[in-house]
Amino acid sequence: MMNNNKLIIAAAGSGKTTHLVNEALKIKNEKVLITTYTQANEEEIKKKIVEENLKRNGFACIPENITVQAWFSFLLKHGARPFQGILFEKRIKGLLLVNELSGLRYKFNLKGKEIPVYYKEDSEFEQHYFTKETKIYSDKLSKFVIKCNKETGGAVINRVARIYQHIFIDEVQDLAGYDLELLKLLFKCNSEILLVGDPRQGTYSTNSASKNKRYQKSQIVYFFQDKSIKIKTDDTSLMVNYRCNKPICDLSNKLFPDFQSTTSGNNNATEQDGVFLVKEQDVDKYLRHYKPTQLRDSKKREVSDICQVMNFGESKGLSFDRVLIYPTQEYIKWIKDNTHELKGTSRSKFYVAITRARYSVGIVVSNNFSGTQIPFFVP
């Protein structure tokens, strides 16, 4: 067992994915797996590998010793399918991605409230893990893999370690539930594990299982503080945000005061730099002059068609020169009073939105808004 596992807690715009790719490209004679939750990030990693490999070695390709695979695809290929016969006689015909607890049996009404009842693992194994078409539920996949590993005396994890001497996980804050139990098993194998992520950008989760619920998204940092977990934590080397200028970094730091503060590596000056409040009456003028990307919490918020528009979560991982944010009332309360309590996911979404901009962040407010030191945009 190597015990050379490492977690890097990174800042937005610090180049964490590029760092992970560069570490992978240093390895020549051993197999490397790079895995991440979303397919969008999987494609971004592949793109970066091709770009960096072209710079380093003159080859616009992914080296044959490096495999990039989305988290669920990895679990299916190396965890569930090779050992499915241990637990399940039928063939697993794929994955069903779910956004809530799976395996619902029925609901009953109790005093006007619907109470869900789910299939039990022990007595209703197939319905608990699978659809009628024998597709495995995404929120049960890691649990199934762990059960296979236990029934085979650790054969699942041993097989993965024999195939990949290095396992890199990007956006580790997205992992939840039994995925974290799987991490514990990987930490004890002979592979070298490198995790990279920014807990402040915890807008997604692989599942909503009750297992390890207290460690979801930004709270995942506390999972790694468990003394039984053998991993080195680095929360300093990737704390420079090369995307955002100082005023933008300063505002984003206020969202997570308990985390290591990020510093700006962007010293470029433009005609408008920093954070500004934009009154509703001035939005059109702001859009026409600066042409920012508009960011909103959901599609329910109507915005102008003058400039590009995206939801907060959709913008994750992207960079723009300028953004104009349409905040909810909860965000407005926080802008007025930074001690106002925001829910975890809401806090992370706002952090993502703010840190997309290189030079300026505009925040839309009512025409009579007051009570903050953030300057107003003056047409």
PDB file of N, CA, C and O in Angstrom, residues 91-148:
ATOM      1  N   ARG A  91     -28.304  -9.824 -16.647  1.00  0.00           N
ATOM      2  CA  ARG A  91     -27.296  -8.918 -17.184  1.00  0.00           C
ATOM      3  C   ARG A  91     -27.707  -7.473 -16.932  1.00  0.00           C
ATOM      4  O   ARG A  91     -28.850  -7.095 -17.169  1.00  0.00           O
ATOM      5  N   ILE A  92     -26.777  -6.674 -16.421  1.00  0.00           N
ATOM      6  CA  ILE A  92     -27.040  -5.249 -16.216  1.00  0.00           C
ATOM      7  C   ILE A  92     -27.065  -4.569 -17.581  1.00  0.00           C
ATOM      8  O   ILE A  92     -26.080  -4.590 -18.319  1.00  0.00           O
ATOM      9  N   LYS A  93     -28.191  -3.968 -17.926  1.00  0.00           N
ATOM     10  CA  LYS A  93     -28.372  -3.397 -19.261  1.00  0.00           C
ATOM     11  C   LYS A  93     -28.155  -1.890 -19.319  1.00  0.00           C
ATOM     12  O   LYS A  93     -28.689  -1.212 -20.184  1.00  0.00           O
ATOM     13  N   GLY A  94     -27.385  -1.378 -18.387  1.00  0.00           N
ATOM     14  CA  GLY A  94     -27.086   0.049 -18.439  1.00  0.00           C
ATOM     15  C   GLY A  94     -27.417   0.743 -17.139  1.00  0.00           C
ATOM     16  O   GLY A  94     -27.611   0.108 -16.094  1.00  0.00           O
ATOM     17  N   LEU A  95     -27.501   2.060 -17.222  1.00  0.00           N
ATOM     18  CA  LEU A  95     -27.668   2.909 -16.047  1.00  0.00           C
ATOM     19  C   LEU A  95     -28.881   3.814 -16.230  1.00  0.00           C
ATOM     20  O   LEU A  95     -29.124   4.332 -17.312  1.00  0.00           O
ATOM     21  N   LEU A  96     -29.640   4.011 -15.167  1.00  0.00           N
ATOM     22  CA  LEU A  96     -30.698   5.018 -15.169  1.00  0.00           C
ATOM     23  C   LEU A  96     -30.279   6.134 -14.227  1.00  0.00           C
ATOM     24  O   LEU A  96     -30.130   5.925 -13.021  1.00  0.00           O
ATOM     25  N   LEU A  97     -30.065   7.312 -14.790  1.00  0.00           N
ATOM     26  CA  LEU A  97     -29.662   8.465 -13.992  1.00  0.00           C
ATOM     27  C   LEU A  97     -30.867   9.013 -13.252  1.00  0.00           C
ATOM     28  O   LEU A  97     -31.880   9.360 -13.861  1.00  0.00           O
ATOM     29  N   VAL A  98     -30.769   9.092 -11.931  1.00  0.00           N
ATOM     30  CA  VAL A  98     -31.871   9.594 -11.108  1.00  0.00           C
ATOM     31  C   VAL A  98     -31.402  10.795 -10.299  1.00  0.00           C
ATOM     32  O   VAL A  98     -30.229  10.896  -9.935  1.00  0.00           O
ATOM     33  N   ASN A  99     -32.332  11.695 -10.016  1.00  0.00           N
ATOM     34  CA  ASN A  99     -32.018  12.898  -9.248  1.00  0.00           C
ATOM     35  C   ASN A  99     -32.589  12.862  -7.838  1.00  0.00           C
ATOM     36  O   ASN A  99     -32.449  13.819  -7.080  1.00  0.00           O
ATOM     37  N   GLU A 100     -33.261  11.770  -7.505  1.00  0.00           N
ATOM     38  CA  GLU A 100     -33.808  11.600  -6.160  1.00  0.00           C
ATOM     39  C   GLU A 100     -33.686  10.135  -5.779  1.00  0.00           C
ATOM     40  O   GLU A 100     -33.188   9.325  -6.556  1.00  0.00           O
ATOM     41  N   LEU A 101     -34.123   9.773  -4.573  1.00  0.00           N
ATOM     42  CA  LEU A 101     -33.997   8.392  -4.124  1.00  0.00           C
ATOM     43  C   LEU A 101     -34.755   7.459  -5.063  1.00  0.00           C
ATOM     44  O   LEU A 101     -35.904   7.715  -5.430  1.00  0.00           O
ATOM     45  N   SER A 102     -34.120   6.371  -5.436  1.00  0.00           N
ATOM     46  CA  SER A 102     -34.701   5.421  -6.383  1.00  0.00           C
ATOM     47  C   SER A 102     -35.371   4.257  -5.659  1.00  0.00           C
ATOM     48  O   SER A 102     -35.297   4.125  -4.442  1.00  0.00           O
ATOM     49  N   GLY A 103     -35.995   3.399  -6.463  1.00  0.00           N
ATOM     50  CA  GLY A 103     -36.614   2.189  -5.905  1.00  0.00           C
ATOM     51  C   GLY A 103     -37.893   2.462  -5.140  1.00  0.00           C
ATOM     52  O   GLY A 103     -38.182   1.796  -4.141  1.00  0.00           O
ATOM     53  N   LEU A 104     -38.690   3.411  -5.635  1.00  0.00           N
ATOM     54  CA  LEU A 104     -39.949   3.739  -4.959  1.00  0.00           C
ATOM     55  C   LEU A 104     -40.971   2.623  -5.179  1.00  0.00           C
ATOM     56  O   LEU A 104     -41.252   2.233  -6.307  1.00  0.00           O
ATOM     57  N   ARG A 105     -41.539   2.139  -4.098  1.00  0.00           N
ATOM     58  CA  ARG A 105     -42.550   1.071  -4.184  1.00  0.00           C
ATOM     59  C   ARG A 105     -43.948   1.672  -4.294  1.00  0.00           C
ATOM     60  O   ARG A 105     -44.716   1.322  -5.180  1.00  0.00           O
ATOM     61  N   TYR A 106     -44.274   2.564  -3.387  1.00  0.00           N
ATOM     62  CA  TYR A 106     -45.560   3.265  -3.434  1.00  0.00           C
ATOM     63  C   TYR A 106     -45.508   4.421  -2.435  1.00  0.00           C
ATOM     64  O   TYR A 106     -44.554   4.588  -1.672  1.00  0.00           O
ATOM     65  N   LYS A 107     -46.565   5.226  -2.458  1.00  0.00           N
ATOM     66  CA  LYS A 107     -46.715   6.320  -1.489  1.00  0.00           C
ATOM     67  C   LYS A 107     -48.064   6.182  -0.809  1.00  0.00           C
ATOM     68  O   LYS A 107     -49.023   5.689  -1.396  1.00  0.00           O
ATOM     69  N   PHE A 108     -48.134   6.598   0.447  1.00  0.00           N
ATOM     70  CA  PHE A 108     -49.424   6.634   1.136  1.00  0.00           C
ATOM     71  C   PHE A 108     -49.605   7.998   1.795  1.00  0.00           C
ATOM     72  O   PHE A 108     -48.638   8.698   2.076  1.00  0.00           O
ATOM     73  N   ASN A 109     -50.839   8.351   1.995  1.00  0.00           N
ATOM     74  CA  ASN A 109     -51.166   9.668   2.535  1.00  0.00           C
ATOM     75  C   ASN A 109     -51.340   9.594   4.041  1.00  0.00           C
ATOM     76  O   ASN A 109     -52.096   8.759   4.545  1.00  0.00           O
ATOM     77  N   LEU A 110     -50.604  10.454   4.741  1.00  0.00           N
ATOM     78  CA  LEU A 110     -50.714  10.516   6.196  1.00  0.00           C
ATOM     79  C   LEU A 110     -50.921  11.965   6.607  1.00  0.00           C
ATOM     80  O   LEU A 110     -50.024  12.797   6.474  1.00  0.00           O
ATOM     81  N   LYS A 111     -52.135  12.257   7.051  1.00  0.00           N
ATOM     82  CA  LYS A 111     -52.492  13.607   7.492  1.00  0.00           C
ATOM     83  C   LYS A 111     -52.171  14.653   6.435  1.00  0.00           C
ATOM     84  O   LYS A 111     -51.581  15.707   6.714  1.00  0.00           O
ATOM     85  N   GLY A 112     -52.515  14.316   5.187  1.00  0.00           N
ATOM     86  CA  GLY A 112     -52.331  15.257   4.091  1.00  0.00           C
ATOM     87  C   GLY A 112     -50.937  15.288   3.499  1.00  0.00           C
ATOM     88  O   GLY A 112     -50.669  16.042   2.566  1.00  0.00           O
ATOM     89  N   LYS A 113     -50.049  14.431   4.010  1.00  0.00           N
ATOM     90  CA  LYS A 113     -48.673  14.392   3.511  1.00  0.00           C
ATOM     91  C   LYS A 113     -48.383  13.038   2.879  1.00  0.00           C
ATOM     92  O   LYS A 113     -48.692  11.997   3.457  1.00  0.00           O
ATOM     93  N   GLU A 114     -47.787  13.057   1.675  1.00  0.00           N
ATOM     94  CA  GLU A 114     -47.451  11.809   0.987  1.00  0.00           C
ATOM     95  C   GLU A 114     -46.165  11.214   1.563  1.00  0.00           C
ATOM     96  O   GLU A 114     -45.130  11.885   1.606  1.00  0.00           O
ATOM     97  N   ILE A 115     -46.246   9.971   2.002  1.00  0.00           N
ATOM     98  CA  ILE A 115     -45.098   9.279   2.588  1.00  0.00           C
ATOM     99  C   ILE A 115     -44.621   8.201   1.617  1.00  0.00           C
ATOM    100  O   ILE A 115     -45.372   7.299   1.251  1.00  0.00           O
ATOM    101  N   PRO A 116     -43.359   8.267   1.150  1.00  0.00           N
ATOM    102  CA  PRO A 116     -42.852   7.257   0.216  1.00  0.00           C
ATOM    103  C   PRO A 116     -42.398   5.980   0.928  1.00  0.00           C
ATOM    104  O   PRO A 116     -41.885   6.032   2.048  1.00  0.00           O
ATOM    105  N   VAL A 117     -42.603   4.863   0.273  1.00  0.00           N
ATOM    106  CA  VAL A 117     -42.115   3.573   0.770  1.00  0.00           C
ATOM    107  C   VAL A 117     -41.242   2.974  -0.332  1.00  0.00           C
ATOM    108  O   VAL A 117     -41.655   2.878  -1.485  1.00  0.00           O
ATOM    109  N   TYR A 118     -40.011   2.564   0.039  1.00  0.00           N
ATOM    110  CA  TYR A 118     -39.049   2.091  -0.953  1.00  0.00           C
ATOM    111  C   TYR A 118     -38.826   0.578  -0.833  1.00  0.00           C
ATOM    112  O   TYR A 118     -39.007  -0.005   0.239  1.00  0.00           O
ATOM    113  N   TYR A 119     -38.409  -0.042  -1.943  1.00  0.00           N
ATOM    114  CA  TYR A 119     -38.079  -1.464  -1.923  1.00  0.00           C
ATOM    115  C   TYR A 119     -36.876  -1.707  -1.012  1.00  0.00           C
ATOM    116  O   TYR A 119     -35.919  -0.944  -1.019  1.00  0.00           O
ATOM    117  N   LYS A 120     -36.950  -2.796  -0.252  1.00  0.00           N
ATOM    118  CA  LYS A 120     -35.890  -3.127   0.701  1.00  0.00           C
ATOM    119  C   LYS A 120     -34.778  -3.921   0.022  1.00  0.00           C
ATOM    120  O   LYS A 120     -35.048  -4.767  -0.831  1.00  0.00           O
ATOM    121  N   GLU A 121     -33.555  -3.654   0.434  1.00  0.00           N
ATOM    122  CA  GLU A 121     -32.412  -4.329  -0.183  1.00  0.00           C
ATOM    123  C   GLU A 121     -32.409  -5.826   0.103  1.00  0.00           C
ATOM    124  O   GLU A 121     -32.143  -6.638  -0.788  1.00  0.00           O
ATOM    125  N   ASP A 122     -32.708  -6.218   1.319  1.00  0.00           N
ATOM    126  CA  ASP A 122     -32.594  -7.626   1.715  1.00  0.00           C
ATOM    127  C   ASP A 122     -33.666  -8.503   1.072  1.00  0.00           C
ATOM    128  O   ASP A 122     -33.356  -9.570   0.522  1.00  0.00           O
ATOM    129  N   SER A 123     -34.910  -8.059   1.110  1.00  0.00           N
ATOM    130  CA  SER A 123     -36.010  -8.904   0.652  1.00  0.00           C
ATOM    131  C   SER A 123     -36.457  -8.615  -0.779  1.00  0.00           C
ATOM    132  O   SER A 123     -37.158  -9.427  -1.386  1.00  0.00           O
ATOM    133  N   GLU A 124     -36.073  -7.449  -1.308  1.00  0.00           N
ATOM    134  CA  GLU A 124     -36.497  -7.062  -2.653  1.00  0.00           C
ATOM    135  C   GLU A 124     -35.290  -6.525  -3.439  1.00  0.00           C
ATOM    136  O   GLU A 124     -35.297  -5.424  -3.963  1.00  0.00           O
ATOM    137  N   PHE A 125     -34.260  -7.346  -3.497  1.00  0.00           N
ATOM    138  CA  PHE A 125     -32.957  -6.940  -4.024  1.00  0.00           C
ATOM    139  C   PHE A 125     -33.045  -6.340  -5.426  1.00  0.00           C
ATOM    140  O   PHE A 125     -32.522  -5.253  -5.686  1.00  0.00           O
ATOM    141  N   GLU A 126     -33.699  -7.056  -6.349  1.00  0.00           N
ATOM    142  CA  GLU A 126     -33.732  -6.606  -7.740  1.00  0.00           C
ATOM    143  C   GLU A 126     -34.434  -5.253  -7.876  1.00  0.00           C
ATOM    144  O   GLU A 126     -33.949  -4.350  -8.557  1.00  0.00           O
ATOM    145  N   GLN A 127     -35.590  -5.099  -7.229  1.00  0.00           N
ATOM    146  CA  GLN A 127     -36.329  -3.844  -7.321  1.00  0.00           C
ATOM    147  C   GLN A 127     -35.608  -2.696  -6.604  1.00  0.00           C
ATOM    148  O   GLN A 127     -35.786  -1.539  -6.959  1.00  0.00           O
ATOM    149  N   HIS A 128     -34.816  -3.051  -5.605  1.00  0.00           N
ATOM    150  CA  HIS A 128     -34.059  -2.043  -4.859  1.00  0.00           C
ATOM    151  C   HIS A 128     -32.974  -1.414  -5.725  1.00  0.00           C
ATOM    152  O   HIS A 128     -32.770  -0.193  -5.691  1.00  0.00           O
ATOM    153  N   TYR A 129     -32.298  -2.242  -6.531  1.00  0.00           N
ATOM    154  CA  TYR A 129     -31.146  -1.772  -7.313  1.00  0.00           C
ATOM    155  C   TYR A 129     -31.470  -1.468  -8.774  1.00  0.00           C
ATOM    156  O   TYR A 129     -30.764  -0.675  -9.404  1.00  0.00           O
ATOM    157  N   PHE A 130     -32.518  -2.108  -9.327  1.00  0.00           N
ATOM    158  CA  PHE A 130     -32.702  -2.081 -10.777  1.00  0.00           C
ATOM    159  C   PHE A 130     -34.106  -1.670 -11.205  1.00  0.00           C
ATOM    160  O   PHE A 130     -35.083  -1.871 -10.480  1.00  0.00           O
ATOM    161  N   THR A 131     -34.179  -1.140 -12.439  1.00  0.00           N
ATOM    162  CA  THR A 131     -35.468  -0.892 -13.077  1.00  0.00           C
ATOM    163  C   THR A 131     -36.002  -2.217 -13.625  1.00  0.00           C
ATOM    164  O   THR A 131     -35.311  -3.243 -13.600  1.00  0.00           O
ATOM    165  N   LYS A 132     -37.211  -2.185 -14.178  1.00  0.00           N
ATOM    166  CA  LYS A 132     -37.788  -3.392 -14.780  1.00  0.00           C
ATOM    167  C   LYS A 132     -36.958  -3.868 -15.977  1.00  0.00           C
ATOM    168  O   LYS A 132     -36.964  -5.051 -16.317  1.00  0.00           O
ATOM    169  N   GLU A 133     -36.238  -2.912 -16.602  1.00  0.00           N
ATOM    170  CA  GLU A 133     -35.383  -3.247 -17.753  1.00  0.00           C
ATOM    171  C   GLU A 133     -33.980  -3.648 -17.313  1.00  0.00           C
ATOM    172  O   GLU A 133     -33.067  -3.739 -18.131  1.00  0.00           O
ATOM    173  N   THR A 134     -33.800  -3.882 -16.020  1.00  0.00           N
ATOM    174  CA  THR A 134     -32.516  -4.236 -15.376  1.00  0.00           C
ATOM    175  C   THR A 134     -31.419  -3.201 -15.631  1.00  0.00           C
ATOM    176  O   THR A 134     -30.251  -3.532 -15.816  1.00  0.00           O
ATOM    177  N   LYS A 135     -31.810  -1.942 -15.660  1.00  0.00           N
ATOM    178  CA  LYS A 135     -30.831  -0.863 -15.610  1.00  0.00           C
ATOM    179  C   LYS A 135     -30.619  -0.521 -14.145  1.00  0.00           C
ATOM    180  O   LYS A 135     -31.576  -0.433 -13.373  1.00  0.00           O
ATOM    181  N   ILE A 136     -29.371  -0.334 -13.734  1.00  0.00           N
ATOM    182  CA  ILE A 136     -29.086  -0.052 -12.342  1.00  0.00           C
ATOM    183  C   ILE A 136     -29.290   1.437 -12.071  1.00  0.00           C
ATOM    184  O   ILE A 136     -28.945   2.288 -12.889  1.00  0.00           O
ATOM    185  N   TYR A 137     -29.899   1.749 -10.936  1.00  0.00           N
ATOM    186  CA  TYR A 137     -30.119   3.151 -10.564  1.00  0.00           C
ATOM    187  C   TYR A 137     -28.779   3.805 -10.237  1.00  0.00           C
ATOM    188  O   TYR A 137     -27.929   3.211  -9.552  1.00  0.00           O
ATOM    189  N   SER A 138     -28.585   5.026 -10.701  1.00  0.00           N
ATOM    190  CA  SER A 138     -27.295   5.700 -10.499  1.00  0.00           C
ATOM    191  C   SER A 138     -26.980   5.913  -9.016  1.00  0.00           C
ATOM    192  O   SER A 138     -25.814   5.852  -8.619  1.00  0.00           O
ATOM    193  N   ASP A 139     -27.993   6.132  -8.191  1.00  0.00           N
ATOM    194  CA  ASP A 139     -27.718   6.372  -6.770  1.00  0.00           C
ATOM    195  C   ASP A 139     -27.411   5.090  -6.001  1.00  0.00           C
ATOM    196  O   ASP A 139     -27.026   5.141  -4.831  1.00  0.00           O
ATOM    197  N   LYS A 140     -27.565   3.926  -6.680  1.00  0.00           N
ATOM    198  CA  LYS A 140     -27.269   2.645  -6.022  1.00  0.00           C
ATOM    199  C   LYS A 140     -26.009   1.984  -6.586  1.00  0.00           C
ATOM    200  O   LYS A 140     -25.578   0.934  -6.095  1.00  0.00           O
ATOM    201  N   LEU A 141     -25.408   2.582  -7.619  1.00  0.00           N
ATOM    202  CA  LEU A 141     -24.311   1.933  -8.323  1.00  0.00           C
ATOM    203  C   LEU A 141     -23.098   1.711  -7.421  1.00  0.00           C
ATOM    204  O   LEU A 141     -22.551   0.600  -7.357  1.00  0.00           O
ATOM    205  N   SER A 142     -22.648   2.749  -6.725  1.00  0.00           N
ATOM    206  CA  SER A 142     -21.470   2.582  -5.868  1.00  0.00           C
ATOM    207  C   SER A 142     -21.766   1.623  -4.717  1.00  0.00           C
ATOM    208  O   SER A 142     -20.883   0.860  -4.289  1.00  0.00           O
ATOM    209  N   LYS A 143     -22.991   1.630  -4.225  1.00  0.00           N
ATOM    210  CA  LYS A 143     -23.395   0.699  -3.169  1.00  0.00           C
ATOM    211  C   LYS A 143     -23.306  -0.740  -3.671  1.00  0.00           C
ATOM    212  O   LYS A 143     -22.832  -1.639  -2.956  1.00  0.00           O
ATOM    213  N   PHE A 144     -23.737  -0.976  -4.908  1.00  0.00           N
ATOM    214  CA  PHE A 144     -23.664  -2.298  -5.533  1.00  0.00           C
ATOM    215  C   PHE A 144     -22.215  -2.739  -5.693  1.00  0.00           C
ATOM    216  O   PHE A 144     -21.862  -3.895  -5.417  1.00  0.00           O
ATOM    217  N   VAL A 145     -21.352  -1.817  -6.134  1.00  0.00           N
ATOM    218  CA  VAL A 145     -19.928  -2.129  -6.324  1.00  0.00           C
ATOM    219  C   VAL A 145     -19.283  -2.498  -4.988  1.00  0.00           C
ATOM    220  O   VAL A 145     -18.498  -3.454  -4.904  1.00  0.00           O
ATOM    221  N   ILE A 146     -19.602  -1.758  -3.941  1.00  0.00           N
ATOM    222  CA  ILE A 146     -19.055  -2.040  -2.611  1.00  0.00           C
ATOM    223  C   ILE A 146     -19.502  -3.422  -2.133  1.00  0.00           C
ATOM    224  O   ILE A 146     -18.713  -4.182  -1.551  1.00  0.00           O
ATOM    225  N   LYS A 147     -20.744  -3.758  -2.420  1.00  0.00           N
ATOM    226  CA  LYS A 147     -21.262  -5.079  -2.021  1.00  0.00           C
ATOM    227  C   LYS A 147     -20.550  -6.186  -2.792  1.00  0.00           C
ATOM    228  O   LYS A 147     -20.201  -7.231  -2.222  1.00  0.00           O
ATOM    229  N   CYS A 148     -20.313  -5.950  -4.087  1.00  0.00           N
ATOM    230  CA  CYS A 148     -19.544  -6.919  -4.885  1.00  0.00           C
ATOM    231  C   CYS A 148     -18.138  -7.097  -4.309  1.00  0.00           C
ATOM    232  O   CYS A 148     -17.615  -8.220  -4.228  1.00  0.00           O
TER     233      CYS A 148
END
